[in-house]
Short mmCIF file of C-alpha atoms and ligand atoms in Angstrom, two decimals:
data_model
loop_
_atom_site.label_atom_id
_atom_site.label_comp_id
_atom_site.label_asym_id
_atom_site.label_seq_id
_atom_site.Cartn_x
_atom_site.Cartn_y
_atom_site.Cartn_z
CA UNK A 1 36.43 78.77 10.57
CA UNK A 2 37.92 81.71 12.50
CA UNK A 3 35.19 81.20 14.54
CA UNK A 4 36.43 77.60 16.18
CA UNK A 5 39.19 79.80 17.97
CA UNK A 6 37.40 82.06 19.75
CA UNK A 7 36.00 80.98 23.40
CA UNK A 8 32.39 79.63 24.06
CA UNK A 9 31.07 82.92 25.60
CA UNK A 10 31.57 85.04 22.50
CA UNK A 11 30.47 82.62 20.01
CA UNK A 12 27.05 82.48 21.97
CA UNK A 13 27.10 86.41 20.93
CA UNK A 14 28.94 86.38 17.64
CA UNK A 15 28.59 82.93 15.85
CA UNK A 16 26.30 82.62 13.16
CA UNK A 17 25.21 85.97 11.80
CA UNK A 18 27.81 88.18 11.07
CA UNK A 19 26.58 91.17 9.75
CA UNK A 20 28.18 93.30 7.22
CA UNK A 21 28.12 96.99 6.39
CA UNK A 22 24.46 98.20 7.14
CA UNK A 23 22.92 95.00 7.98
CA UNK A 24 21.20 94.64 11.21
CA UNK A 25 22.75 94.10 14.81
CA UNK A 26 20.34 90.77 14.95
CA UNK A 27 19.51 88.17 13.22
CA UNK A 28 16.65 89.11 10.40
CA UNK A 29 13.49 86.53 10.67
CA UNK A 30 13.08 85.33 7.16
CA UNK A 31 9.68 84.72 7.68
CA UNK A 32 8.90 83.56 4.10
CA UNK A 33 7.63 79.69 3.14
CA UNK A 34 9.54 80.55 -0.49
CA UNK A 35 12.88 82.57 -2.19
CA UNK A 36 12.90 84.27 -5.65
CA UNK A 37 15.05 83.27 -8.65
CA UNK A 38 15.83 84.51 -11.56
CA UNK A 39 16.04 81.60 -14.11
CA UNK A 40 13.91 78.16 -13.97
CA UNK A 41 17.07 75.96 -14.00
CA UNK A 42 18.71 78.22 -11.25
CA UNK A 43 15.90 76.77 -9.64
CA UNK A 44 16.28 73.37 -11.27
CA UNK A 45 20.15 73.03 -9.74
CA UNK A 46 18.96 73.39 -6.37
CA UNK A 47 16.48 70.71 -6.70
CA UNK A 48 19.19 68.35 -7.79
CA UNK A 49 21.93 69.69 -4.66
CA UNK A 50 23.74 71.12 -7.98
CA UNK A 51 24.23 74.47 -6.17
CA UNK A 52 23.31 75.51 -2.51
CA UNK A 53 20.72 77.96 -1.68
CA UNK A 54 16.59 78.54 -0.52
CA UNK A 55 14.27 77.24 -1.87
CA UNK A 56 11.02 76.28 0.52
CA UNK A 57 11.05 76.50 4.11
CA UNK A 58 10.04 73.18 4.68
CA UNK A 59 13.58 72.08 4.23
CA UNK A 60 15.76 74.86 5.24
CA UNK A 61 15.60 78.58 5.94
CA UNK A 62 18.43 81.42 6.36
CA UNK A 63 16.96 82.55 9.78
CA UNK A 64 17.29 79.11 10.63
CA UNK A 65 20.43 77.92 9.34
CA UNK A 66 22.38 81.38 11.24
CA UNK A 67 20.99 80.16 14.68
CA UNK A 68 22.22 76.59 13.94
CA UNK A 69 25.40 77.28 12.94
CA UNK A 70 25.82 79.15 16.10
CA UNK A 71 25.11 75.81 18.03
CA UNK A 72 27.36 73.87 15.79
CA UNK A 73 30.35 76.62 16.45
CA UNK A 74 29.58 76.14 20.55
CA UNK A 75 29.79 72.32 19.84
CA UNK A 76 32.92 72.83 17.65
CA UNK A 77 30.78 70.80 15.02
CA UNK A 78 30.61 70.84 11.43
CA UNK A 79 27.13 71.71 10.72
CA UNK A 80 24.12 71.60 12.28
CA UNK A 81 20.04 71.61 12.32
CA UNK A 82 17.53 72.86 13.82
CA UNK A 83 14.26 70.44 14.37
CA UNK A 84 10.55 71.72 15.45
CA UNK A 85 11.12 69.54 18.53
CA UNK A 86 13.83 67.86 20.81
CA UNK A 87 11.72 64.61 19.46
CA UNK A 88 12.16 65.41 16.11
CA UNK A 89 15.96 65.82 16.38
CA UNK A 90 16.35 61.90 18.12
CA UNK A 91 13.76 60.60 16.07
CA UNK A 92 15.68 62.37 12.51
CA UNK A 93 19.36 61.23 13.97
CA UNK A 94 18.12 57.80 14.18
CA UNK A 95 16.47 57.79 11.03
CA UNK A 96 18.94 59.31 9.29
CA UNK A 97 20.75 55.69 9.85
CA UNK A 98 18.04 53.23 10.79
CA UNK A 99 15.90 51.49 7.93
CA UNK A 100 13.11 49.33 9.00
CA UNK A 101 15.15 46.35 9.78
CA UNK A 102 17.88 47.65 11.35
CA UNK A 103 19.06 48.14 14.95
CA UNK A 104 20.60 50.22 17.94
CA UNK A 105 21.71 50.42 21.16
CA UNK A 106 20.50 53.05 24.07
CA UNK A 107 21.52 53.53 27.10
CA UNK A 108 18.39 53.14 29.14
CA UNK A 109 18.59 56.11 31.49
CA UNK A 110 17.05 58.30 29.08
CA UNK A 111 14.65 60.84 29.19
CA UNK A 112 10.40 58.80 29.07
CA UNK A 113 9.94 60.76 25.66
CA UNK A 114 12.73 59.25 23.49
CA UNK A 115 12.57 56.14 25.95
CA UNK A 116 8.77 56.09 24.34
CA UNK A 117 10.12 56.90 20.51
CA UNK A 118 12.76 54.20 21.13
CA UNK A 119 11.26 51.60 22.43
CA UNK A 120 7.10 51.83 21.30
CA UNK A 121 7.15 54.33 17.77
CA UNK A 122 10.27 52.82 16.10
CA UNK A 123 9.66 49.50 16.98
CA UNK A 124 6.51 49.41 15.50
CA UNK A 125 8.17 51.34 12.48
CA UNK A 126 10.23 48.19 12.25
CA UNK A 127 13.77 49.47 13.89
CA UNK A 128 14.51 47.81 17.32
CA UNK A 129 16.37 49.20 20.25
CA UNK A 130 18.09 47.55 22.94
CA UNK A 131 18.62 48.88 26.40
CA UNK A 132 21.27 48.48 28.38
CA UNK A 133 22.65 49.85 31.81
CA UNK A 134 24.92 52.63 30.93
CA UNK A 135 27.07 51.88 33.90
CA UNK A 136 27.66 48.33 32.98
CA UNK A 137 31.02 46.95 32.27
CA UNK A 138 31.59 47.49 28.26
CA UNK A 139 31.54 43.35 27.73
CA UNK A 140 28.06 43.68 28.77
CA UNK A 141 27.15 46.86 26.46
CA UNK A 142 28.98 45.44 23.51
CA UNK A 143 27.10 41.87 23.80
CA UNK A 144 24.01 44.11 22.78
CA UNK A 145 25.95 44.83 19.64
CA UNK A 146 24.19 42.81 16.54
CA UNK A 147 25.62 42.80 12.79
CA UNK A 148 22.66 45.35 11.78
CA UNK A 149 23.34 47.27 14.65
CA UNK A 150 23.39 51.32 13.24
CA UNK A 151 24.65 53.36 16.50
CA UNK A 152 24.68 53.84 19.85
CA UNK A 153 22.72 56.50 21.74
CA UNK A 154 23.16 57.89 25.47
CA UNK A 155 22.42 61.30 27.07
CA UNK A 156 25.02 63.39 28.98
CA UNK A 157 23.34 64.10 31.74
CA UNK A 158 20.15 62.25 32.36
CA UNK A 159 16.77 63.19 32.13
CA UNK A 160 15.46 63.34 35.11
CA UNK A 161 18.30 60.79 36.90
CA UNK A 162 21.05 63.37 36.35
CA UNK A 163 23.36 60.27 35.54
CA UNK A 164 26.87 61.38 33.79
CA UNK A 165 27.46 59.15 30.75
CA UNK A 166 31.20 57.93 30.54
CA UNK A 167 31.33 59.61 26.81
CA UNK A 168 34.77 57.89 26.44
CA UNK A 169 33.58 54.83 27.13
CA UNK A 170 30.49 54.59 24.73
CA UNK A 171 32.32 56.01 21.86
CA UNK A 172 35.21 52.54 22.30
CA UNK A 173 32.02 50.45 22.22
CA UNK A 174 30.51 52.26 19.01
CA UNK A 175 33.55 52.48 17.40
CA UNK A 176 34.92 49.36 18.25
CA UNK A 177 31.29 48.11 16.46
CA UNK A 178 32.18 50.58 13.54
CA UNK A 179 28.64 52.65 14.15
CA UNK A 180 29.12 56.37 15.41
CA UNK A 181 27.69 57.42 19.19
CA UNK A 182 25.17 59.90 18.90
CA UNK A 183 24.49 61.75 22.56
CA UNK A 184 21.77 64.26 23.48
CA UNK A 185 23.30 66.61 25.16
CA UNK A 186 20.67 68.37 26.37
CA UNK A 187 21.32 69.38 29.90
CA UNK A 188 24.71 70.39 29.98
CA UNK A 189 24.63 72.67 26.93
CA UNK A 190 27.72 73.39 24.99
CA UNK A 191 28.81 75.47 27.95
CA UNK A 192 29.24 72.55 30.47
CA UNK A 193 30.32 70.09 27.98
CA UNK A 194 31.66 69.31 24.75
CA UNK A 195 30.70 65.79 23.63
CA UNK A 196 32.78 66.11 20.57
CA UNK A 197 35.72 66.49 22.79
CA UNK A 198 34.89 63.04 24.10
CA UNK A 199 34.54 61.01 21.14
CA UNK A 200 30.94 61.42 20.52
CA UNK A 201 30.05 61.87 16.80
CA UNK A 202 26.66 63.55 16.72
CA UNK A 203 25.38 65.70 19.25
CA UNK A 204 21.11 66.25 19.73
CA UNK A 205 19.32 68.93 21.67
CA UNK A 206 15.91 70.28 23.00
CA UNK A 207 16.64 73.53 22.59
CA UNK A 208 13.58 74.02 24.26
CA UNK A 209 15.12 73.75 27.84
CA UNK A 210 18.52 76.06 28.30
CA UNK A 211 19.12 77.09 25.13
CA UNK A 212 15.67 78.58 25.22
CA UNK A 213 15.92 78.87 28.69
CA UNK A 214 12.68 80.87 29.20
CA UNK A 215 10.07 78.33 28.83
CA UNK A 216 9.10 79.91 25.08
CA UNK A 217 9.53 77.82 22.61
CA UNK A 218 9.80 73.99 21.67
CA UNK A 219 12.74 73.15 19.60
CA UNK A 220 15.62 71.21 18.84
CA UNK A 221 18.98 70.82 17.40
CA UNK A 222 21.46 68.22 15.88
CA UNK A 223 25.03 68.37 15.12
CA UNK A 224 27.59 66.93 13.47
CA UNK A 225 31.56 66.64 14.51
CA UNK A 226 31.91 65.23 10.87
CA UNK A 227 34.41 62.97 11.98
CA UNK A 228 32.38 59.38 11.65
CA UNK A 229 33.72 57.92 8.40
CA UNK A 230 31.15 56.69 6.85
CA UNK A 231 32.54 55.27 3.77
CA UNK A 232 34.95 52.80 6.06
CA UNK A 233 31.43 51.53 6.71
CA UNK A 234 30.08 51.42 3.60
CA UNK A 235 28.12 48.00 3.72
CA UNK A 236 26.58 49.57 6.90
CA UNK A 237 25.32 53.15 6.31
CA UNK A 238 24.13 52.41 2.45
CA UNK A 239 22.02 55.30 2.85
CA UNK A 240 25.05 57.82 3.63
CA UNK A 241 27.43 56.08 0.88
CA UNK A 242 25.09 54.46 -2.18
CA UNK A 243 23.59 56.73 -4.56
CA UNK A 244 20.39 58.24 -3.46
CA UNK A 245 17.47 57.68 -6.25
CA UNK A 246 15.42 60.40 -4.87
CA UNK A 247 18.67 62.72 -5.55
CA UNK A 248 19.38 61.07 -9.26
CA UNK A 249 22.07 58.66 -7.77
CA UNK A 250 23.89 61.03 -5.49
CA UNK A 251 26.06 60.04 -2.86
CA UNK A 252 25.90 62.03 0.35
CA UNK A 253 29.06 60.86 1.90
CA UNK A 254 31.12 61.16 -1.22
CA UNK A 255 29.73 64.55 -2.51
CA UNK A 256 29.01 66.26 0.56
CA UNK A 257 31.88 65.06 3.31
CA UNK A 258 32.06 66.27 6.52
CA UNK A 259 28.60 67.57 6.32
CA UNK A 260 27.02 64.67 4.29
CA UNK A 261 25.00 63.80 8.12
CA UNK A 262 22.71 66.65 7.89
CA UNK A 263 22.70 67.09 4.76
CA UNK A 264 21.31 64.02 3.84
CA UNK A 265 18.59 64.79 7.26
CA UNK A 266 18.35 67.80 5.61
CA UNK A 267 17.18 66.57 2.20
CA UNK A 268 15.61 63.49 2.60
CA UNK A 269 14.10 63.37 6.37
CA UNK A 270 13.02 67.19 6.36
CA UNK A 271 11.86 67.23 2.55
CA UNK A 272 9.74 64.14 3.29
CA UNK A 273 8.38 64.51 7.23
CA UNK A 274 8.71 68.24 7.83
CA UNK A 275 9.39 68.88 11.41
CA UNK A 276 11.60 72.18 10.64
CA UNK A 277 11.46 75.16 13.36
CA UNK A 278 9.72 77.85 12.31
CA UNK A 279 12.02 81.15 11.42
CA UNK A 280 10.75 83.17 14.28
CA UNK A 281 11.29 80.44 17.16
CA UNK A 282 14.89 80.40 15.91
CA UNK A 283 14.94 83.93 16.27
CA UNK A 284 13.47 83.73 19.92
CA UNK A 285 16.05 80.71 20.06
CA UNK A 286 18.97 82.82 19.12
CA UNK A 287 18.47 85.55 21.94
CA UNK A 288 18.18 82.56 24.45
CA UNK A 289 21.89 81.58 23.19
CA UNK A 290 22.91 85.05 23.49
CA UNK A 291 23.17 84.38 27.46
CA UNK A 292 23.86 81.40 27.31
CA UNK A 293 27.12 80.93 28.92
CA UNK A 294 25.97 83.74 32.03
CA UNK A 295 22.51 81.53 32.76
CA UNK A 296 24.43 78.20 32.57
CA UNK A 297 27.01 79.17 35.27
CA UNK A 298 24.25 80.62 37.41
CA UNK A 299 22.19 77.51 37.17
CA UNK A 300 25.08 75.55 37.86
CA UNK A 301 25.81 77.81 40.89
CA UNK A 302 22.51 77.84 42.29
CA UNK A 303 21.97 74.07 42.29
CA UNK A 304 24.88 73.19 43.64
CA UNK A 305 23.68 75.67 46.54
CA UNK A 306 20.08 73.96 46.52
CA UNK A 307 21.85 70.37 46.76
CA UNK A 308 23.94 70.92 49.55
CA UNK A 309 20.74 72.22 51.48
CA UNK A 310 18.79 70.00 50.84
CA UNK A 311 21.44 67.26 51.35
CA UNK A 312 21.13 68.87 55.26
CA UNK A 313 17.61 68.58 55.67
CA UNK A 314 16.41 65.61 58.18
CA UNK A 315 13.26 65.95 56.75
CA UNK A 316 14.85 64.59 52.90
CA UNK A 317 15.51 60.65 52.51
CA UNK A 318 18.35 61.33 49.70
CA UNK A 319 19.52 64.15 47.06
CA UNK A 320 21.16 63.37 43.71
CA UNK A 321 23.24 65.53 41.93
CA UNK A 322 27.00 65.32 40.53
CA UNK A 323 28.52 68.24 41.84
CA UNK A 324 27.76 66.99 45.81
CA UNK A 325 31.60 64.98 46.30
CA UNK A 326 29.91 61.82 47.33
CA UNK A 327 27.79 61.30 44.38
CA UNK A 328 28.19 58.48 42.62
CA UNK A 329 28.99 60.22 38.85
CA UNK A 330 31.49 63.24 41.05
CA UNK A 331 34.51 62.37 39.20
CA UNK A 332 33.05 61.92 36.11
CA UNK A 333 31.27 65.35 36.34
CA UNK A 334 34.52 66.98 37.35
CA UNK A 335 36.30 65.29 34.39
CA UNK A 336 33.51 65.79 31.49
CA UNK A 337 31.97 69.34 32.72
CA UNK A 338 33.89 72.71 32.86
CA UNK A 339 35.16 73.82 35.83
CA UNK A 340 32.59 70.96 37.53
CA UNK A 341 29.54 72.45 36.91
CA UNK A 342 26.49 69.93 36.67
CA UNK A 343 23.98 72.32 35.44
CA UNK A 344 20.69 73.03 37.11
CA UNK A 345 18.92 70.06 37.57
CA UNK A 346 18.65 67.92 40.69
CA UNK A 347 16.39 64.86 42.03
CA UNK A 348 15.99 64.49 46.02
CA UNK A 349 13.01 62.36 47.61
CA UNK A 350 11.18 63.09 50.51
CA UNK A 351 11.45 60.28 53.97
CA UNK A 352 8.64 58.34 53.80
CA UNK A 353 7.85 57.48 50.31
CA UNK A 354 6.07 58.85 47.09
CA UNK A 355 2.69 60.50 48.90
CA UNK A 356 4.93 62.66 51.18
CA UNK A 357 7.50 63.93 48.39
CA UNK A 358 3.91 64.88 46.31
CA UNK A 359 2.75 66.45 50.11
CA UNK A 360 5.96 68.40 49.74
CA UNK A 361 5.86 69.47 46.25
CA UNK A 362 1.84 70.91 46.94
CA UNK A 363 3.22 72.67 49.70
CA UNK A 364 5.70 75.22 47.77
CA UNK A 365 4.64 78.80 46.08
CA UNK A 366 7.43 80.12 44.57
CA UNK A 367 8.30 76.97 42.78
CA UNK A 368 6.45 76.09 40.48
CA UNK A 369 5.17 72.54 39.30
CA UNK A 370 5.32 72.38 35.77
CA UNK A 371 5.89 69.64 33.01
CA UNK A 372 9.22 71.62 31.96
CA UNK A 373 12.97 71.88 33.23
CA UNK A 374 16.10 73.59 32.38
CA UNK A 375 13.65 77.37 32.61
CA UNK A 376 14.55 80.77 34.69
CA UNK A 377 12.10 80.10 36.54
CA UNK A 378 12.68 77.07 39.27
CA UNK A 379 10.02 74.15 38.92
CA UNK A 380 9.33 70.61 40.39
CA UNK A 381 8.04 67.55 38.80
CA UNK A 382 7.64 64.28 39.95
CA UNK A 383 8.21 61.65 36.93
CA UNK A 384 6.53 58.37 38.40
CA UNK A 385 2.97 60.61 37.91
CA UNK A 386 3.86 62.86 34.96
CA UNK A 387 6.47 62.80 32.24
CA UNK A 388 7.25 58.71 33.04
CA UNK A 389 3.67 57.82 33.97
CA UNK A 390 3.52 55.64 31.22
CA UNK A 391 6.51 53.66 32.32
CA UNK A 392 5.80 49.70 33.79
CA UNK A 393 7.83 49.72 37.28
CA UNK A 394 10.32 47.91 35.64
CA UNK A 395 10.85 51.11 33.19
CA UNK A 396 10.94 53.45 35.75
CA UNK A 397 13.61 51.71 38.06
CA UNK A 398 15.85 51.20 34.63
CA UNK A 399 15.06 54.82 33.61
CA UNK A 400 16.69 55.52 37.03
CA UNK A 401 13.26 56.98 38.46
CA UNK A 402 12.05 56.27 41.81
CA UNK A 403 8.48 56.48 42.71
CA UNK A 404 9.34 59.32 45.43
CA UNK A 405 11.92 60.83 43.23
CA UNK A 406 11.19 64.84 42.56
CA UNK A 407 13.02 66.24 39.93
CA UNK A 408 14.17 69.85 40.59
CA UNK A 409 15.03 72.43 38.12
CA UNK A 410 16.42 75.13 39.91
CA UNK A 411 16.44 78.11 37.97
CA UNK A 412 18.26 81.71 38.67
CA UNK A 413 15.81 83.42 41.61
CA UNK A 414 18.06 84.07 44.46
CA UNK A 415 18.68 80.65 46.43
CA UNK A 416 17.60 82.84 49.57
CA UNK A 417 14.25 82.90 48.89
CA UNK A 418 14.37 79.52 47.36
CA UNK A 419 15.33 78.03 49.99
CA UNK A 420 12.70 80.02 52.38
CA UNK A 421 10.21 78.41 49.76
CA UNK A 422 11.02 74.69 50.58
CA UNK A 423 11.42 75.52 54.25
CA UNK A 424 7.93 76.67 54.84
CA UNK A 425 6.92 73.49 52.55
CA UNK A 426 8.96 71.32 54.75
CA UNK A 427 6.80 72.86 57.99
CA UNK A 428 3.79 71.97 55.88
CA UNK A 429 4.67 68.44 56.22
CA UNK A 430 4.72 68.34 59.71
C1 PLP B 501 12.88 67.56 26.78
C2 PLP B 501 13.90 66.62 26.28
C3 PLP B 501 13.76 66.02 25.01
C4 PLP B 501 12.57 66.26 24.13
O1 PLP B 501 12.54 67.59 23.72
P1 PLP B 501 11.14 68.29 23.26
O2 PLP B 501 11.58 69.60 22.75
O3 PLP B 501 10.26 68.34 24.46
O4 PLP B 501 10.57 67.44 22.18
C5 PLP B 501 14.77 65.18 24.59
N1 PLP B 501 15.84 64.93 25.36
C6 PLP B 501 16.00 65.48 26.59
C7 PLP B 501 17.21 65.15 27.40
C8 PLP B 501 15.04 66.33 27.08
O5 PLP B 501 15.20 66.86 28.31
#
């Protein structure tokens, strides 16, 4: 609890593990599928949530549980997961609500992969999602609203768009609808924002991009604020508030409170599906956190840099990013993100259309093209013909993707010899 006072840059070094007298600096890697007892029913008791402790990795494991508590301190949540996969963390939030049956509402700027789980893999496991424009008046997003609607989803900062989601403005429409807003806050981090702060109830990662930040390991993360009261709902969220069969007629909201959101994820969704990260990727995740705060500031830094250059070139048709003053989401970015800064992630196109932006992309060497984002290293990608190539037109232009859009990542080389990079790729195109 002491914790929650102290500022986000030492709780990426100090939350979590705190070692005592003789332990070690870092955090040990319980690499172990199993734990020891002593007694079969000391055993039995943590089969029936009687007591708390280890029991099979599958569920939950000590290495793991230190790293997410970190997260949840930087979020100024309550408690916190960690998932095998970014897609494992949407997929468990919305499950963790959602019976087949049910419903929700997305924004539909989102990255392709949970606009894929949304709208093809739980639809065909029976829960629907509606899309709707994220900018639209809230009228509009509430009319999506139905009476077995379970939540409302948005990201923070788009994947690949780099929208800003008005944070206050989704959690009055959830709220107002008596579901909580869940947000992936992905891009930002922590560091640049604090959904929580904003009214959002449950936060989701992929660790894999800056928490990880060096393009090592796939992961993810959710969090709760442990604010959403779910037993005002009750008639809504039976699964959080009726007795759980599997459990012998526990109640998750009643027993467990404040944390009762990943427990239950914990207990039900992990027991039964798996998807946990393994011990020594949360270890690897851990020392990504660990500089957290230094590499998001520099990211932020550099693409700010990288957009107002390229927002100068003749030979670029337009550049998107919140921190340039004319952008559409500015104020929003300046309101929701610390001290302003939009992370690392821009999208420009090139003048005349899709073929010359992939012309341009061919023609750099330090930059890589990769399928990946939010890394030390910088990278391009263009969505229409890889991560959203799935995607009818339709799809892409409400995903906020245009065919020539390239989606920059611009990671913490010196913007010198970036830049030298894209000029001698801009020559190429001559
Ligand atoms: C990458 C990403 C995901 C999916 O994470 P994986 O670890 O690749 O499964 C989800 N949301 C956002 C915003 C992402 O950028």
């Amino acid at each position: 609890m002491a914790e929650k006072k102290l500022s986000p840059e030492t709780l990426c070094i100090k939350a979590g593990w705190e070692p005592k007298k003789g332990e070690p600096r870092q955090v040990p890697i319980y690499q172990s599928t199993t734990f020891k007892y002593e007694t079969s029913e000391q055993m039995a008791d943590l089969f029936d949530l009687k007591a708390s402790g280890y029991f099979y990795t599958r569920l939950q494991n000590p290495t793991n549980d230190f790293v997410a508590a970190k997260i949840a301190a930087l979020e100024g949540g309550t408690s916190a997961m960690l998932t095998s996969s970014g897609q494992a963390a949407n997929l468990f939030a919305v499950l963790n609500l959602c019976d087949a049956g049910d419903h929700f509402v997305s924004a539909s700027t989102i990255y392709g992969g949970t606009f894929n789980l949304f709208a093809v893999t739980l639809k065909k496991m029976g829960i629907e999602c509606t899309f709707v424009d994220a900018d639209a008046p809230e009228e509009e997003i509430a009319a999506a609203f139905k009476p077995n609607t379970k939540l409302l989803f948005g990201e923070t900062l788009t994947n690949p768009a780099v929208n800003v989601l008005d944070i206050e403005k989704f959690a009055r429409i959830a709220h107002s609808h008596g579901v909580p807003l869940i947000v992936d806050n992905t891009f930002p981090t922590p560091i640049n924002c604090r959904p929580f702060e904003w009214g959002a109830d449950i936060v989701t990662h992929a660790t894999t991009k800056y928490m990880d930040g060096h393009s090592s390991i796939v992961g993810g993360a959710i969090v709760d604020s442990g604010n959403f009261d779910w037993d005002k709902y009750a008639d809504k969220f039976p699964g959080m508030t009726q007795p759980d069969e599997s459990y012998h007629g526990l109640a998750y909201a009643q027993t467990f409170g404040r944390n009762a959101f990943i427990t239950k994820a914990t207990v039900t969704l992990m027991r039964d599906l798996g998807s946990i990260q393994s011990p020594t990727n949360a270890y690897l995740l851990n020392l990504g956190l660990e500089s957290l705060h230094v590499r998001m500031q520099r990211h932020s830094e550099n693409a700010q840099k990288m957009a107002e250059y390229l927002s100068g070139k003749e030979e670029v048709a337009w550049v998107k990013y919140p921190g340039l003053p004319g952008d559409k989401y500015h104020d929003l970015a300046l309101k929701q993100f610390k001290d302003g800064r939009c992370s690392g992630v821009l999208c420009f196109g090139i003048k005349g259309g899709r073929g010359r932006s992939i012309k341009f992309m061919d023609s750099l060497k330090l930059i890589n093209i990769v399928t990946h984002v939010a890394d030390a290293a910088s990278c391009v990608l263009h969505p229409a013909s890889h991560t959203h190539r799935q995607l009818t037109d339709e799809q892409l232009v409400a995903a906020g993707v245009q065919p020539d859009l390239i989606r920059f990542s611009v990671g913490l080389e010196n913007t010198d010899d970036l830049i030298a990079d894209m000029e001698q790729a801009f020559a190429a195109l001559k």
